[in-house]
XYZ file of C-alpha atoms in Angstrom:
139
model
C -0.003 -0.677 0.271
C 1.590 3.190 -1.271
C 1.358 6.159 2.182
C 1.449 9.600 1.141
C 2.407 12.424 3.627
C -0.519 14.808 3.765
C -0.516 18.212 5.860
C -4.088 19.522 6.719
C -4.453 23.550 5.041
C -7.516 23.885 6.025
C -9.707 21.849 8.453
C -12.149 19.912 6.599
C -9.385 18.779 3.509
C -8.603 15.687 4.204
C -8.606 14.016 0.327
C -10.445 10.822 -0.056
C -10.187 7.536 -2.176
C -13.015 6.527 -4.029
C -12.723 4.010 -6.929
C -9.666 4.427 -8.754
C -8.469 8.466 -7.842
C -8.032 10.335 -4.908
C -11.262 13.138 -4.478
C -9.971 16.191 -3.333
C -11.704 19.203 -2.002
C -12.413 23.378 -1.900
C -10.006 24.420 0.965
C -12.958 27.310 1.222
C -16.027 28.954 -0.321
C -15.251 30.530 -3.745
C -18.035 32.784 -5.569
C -17.526 33.344 -9.084
C -18.106 35.069 -12.441
C -19.009 33.883 -15.820
C -15.311 33.960 -17.271
C -13.509 34.175 -13.727
C -10.070 32.447 -13.816
C -10.189 31.317 -10.201
C -7.406 28.729 -8.388
C -8.940 27.507 -6.132
C -7.192 25.852 -2.411
C -7.123 22.195 -2.080
C -6.984 22.565 1.736
C -4.098 19.634 1.530
C 0.015 19.713 1.287
C 1.177 16.550 0.005
C 4.355 14.793 -0.112
C 4.520 11.847 -2.700
C 6.209 8.457 -2.380
C 9.849 9.290 -4.051
C 9.561 8.490 -7.830
C 5.698 9.932 -8.387
C 3.704 12.580 -9.102
C 0.885 13.003 -8.867
C -2.155 14.048 -12.065
C -4.816 16.655 -10.994
C -8.239 16.444 -12.620
C -12.082 17.207 -12.421
C -14.465 14.315 -11.030
C -16.484 13.891 -13.875
C -20.041 15.745 -12.215
C -17.834 18.910 -11.899
C -18.692 21.320 -14.734
C -21.963 20.349 -14.740
C -22.762 21.039 -10.935
C -20.276 24.283 -11.024
C -19.580 25.097 -14.908
C -15.838 25.522 -14.274
C -12.648 23.857 -16.366
C -9.479 22.843 -14.873
C -7.482 26.086 -17.435
C -4.188 23.584 -18.202
C -6.048 20.394 -19.456
C -4.369 18.179 -16.505
C -2.787 19.714 -13.587
C 0.868 18.060 -12.492
C 2.351 18.471 -9.003
C 5.904 17.759 -9.075
C 7.073 15.838 -6.483
C 9.188 18.642 -4.999
C 5.728 20.288 -4.504
C 6.113 19.337 -0.779
C 6.413 21.677 1.691
C 4.541 22.508 4.822
C 2.806 25.627 2.796
C 2.696 24.134 -0.818
C -1.279 23.731 -0.671
C -2.799 22.236 -3.613
C -4.767 24.210 -6.003
C -7.567 22.940 -8.817
C -6.965 26.162 -11.240
C -10.190 26.892 -13.576
C -12.356 28.701 -16.024
C -15.492 29.639 -15.048
C -18.077 29.441 -17.964
C -20.877 30.895 -15.794
C -21.612 31.915 -11.864
C -21.488 30.049 -9.373
C -20.179 29.214 -5.711
C -18.410 26.277 -5.242
C -18.751 25.113 -0.128
C -15.837 24.524 1.415
C -15.754 20.930 1.694
C -17.059 19.853 -1.318
C -15.525 17.427 -3.993
C -14.709 19.212 -7.096
C -11.020 16.967 -8.264
C -9.094 14.099 -7.751
C -5.653 12.925 -8.424
C -3.929 9.440 -8.758
C -0.135 9.064 -7.739
C 1.516 7.430 -11.421
C 5.071 7.133 -11.977
C 7.114 9.526 -12.664
C 9.141 8.868 -16.535
C 12.701 7.072 -16.188
C 15.269 9.277 -17.944
C 14.943 10.305 -21.315
C 18.160 9.782 -24.144
C 16.727 11.528 -27.866
C 18.397 10.274 -30.673
C 18.668 12.657 -33.645
C 16.937 10.551 -37.051
C 16.511 11.467 -40.050
C 13.985 8.791 -40.699
C 11.512 7.508 -38.538
C 10.826 4.500 -39.921
C 6.800 4.397 -40.138
C 4.385 5.264 -42.100
C 2.888 9.027 -41.840
C -0.998 9.057 -40.748
C -2.266 12.056 -42.199
C -1.339 14.607 -39.723
C -2.649 14.983 -36.339
C -5.996 15.093 -35.289
C -6.754 13.069 -38.398
C -6.540 9.319 -37.326
C -9.886 7.430 -36.590
C -12.090 8.242 -39.031
C-alpha cells in the first residue's frame, strides 16, 4: 500500500479515496462570475513517495455542477512540490456564475510513476508510415 504524507492546511480538507482516484475538496467557499479565472485552494499539501508525481483532474460531475473547466487540461504536481506551505490548488475558468462551497469534492488525483530518464536520438527517418497528420486518425 502506498503511503502519502498529507498536511491539512484548511480543516475539513483531507483527501478521500473513492474508486481508483483520490477525491480532493474545496478548501474554502469560492464565489465566481462567468469568465473568471479562479485558483481554488484544495486545503492540503502532500509529499508523494519518491518517484511519483500527482495528476490532478476534475471529477466527472464538476463541470455539470459548477460550470468550471480545469484551465491546463491536466494538473501535474511535481514530486518536489511538497513543502508545508505548498497547498494544492485547482485552477479553473468559470463558464457561468457560481459558488463552490468549502468541503465539496471538485477534483481528483492519482499518484503516477515519473517518467524514467530519456535520451533523444536525432534521426532523419523514423521508419514509420505517415498517418495523415495531427487530428486525422480514426476516421
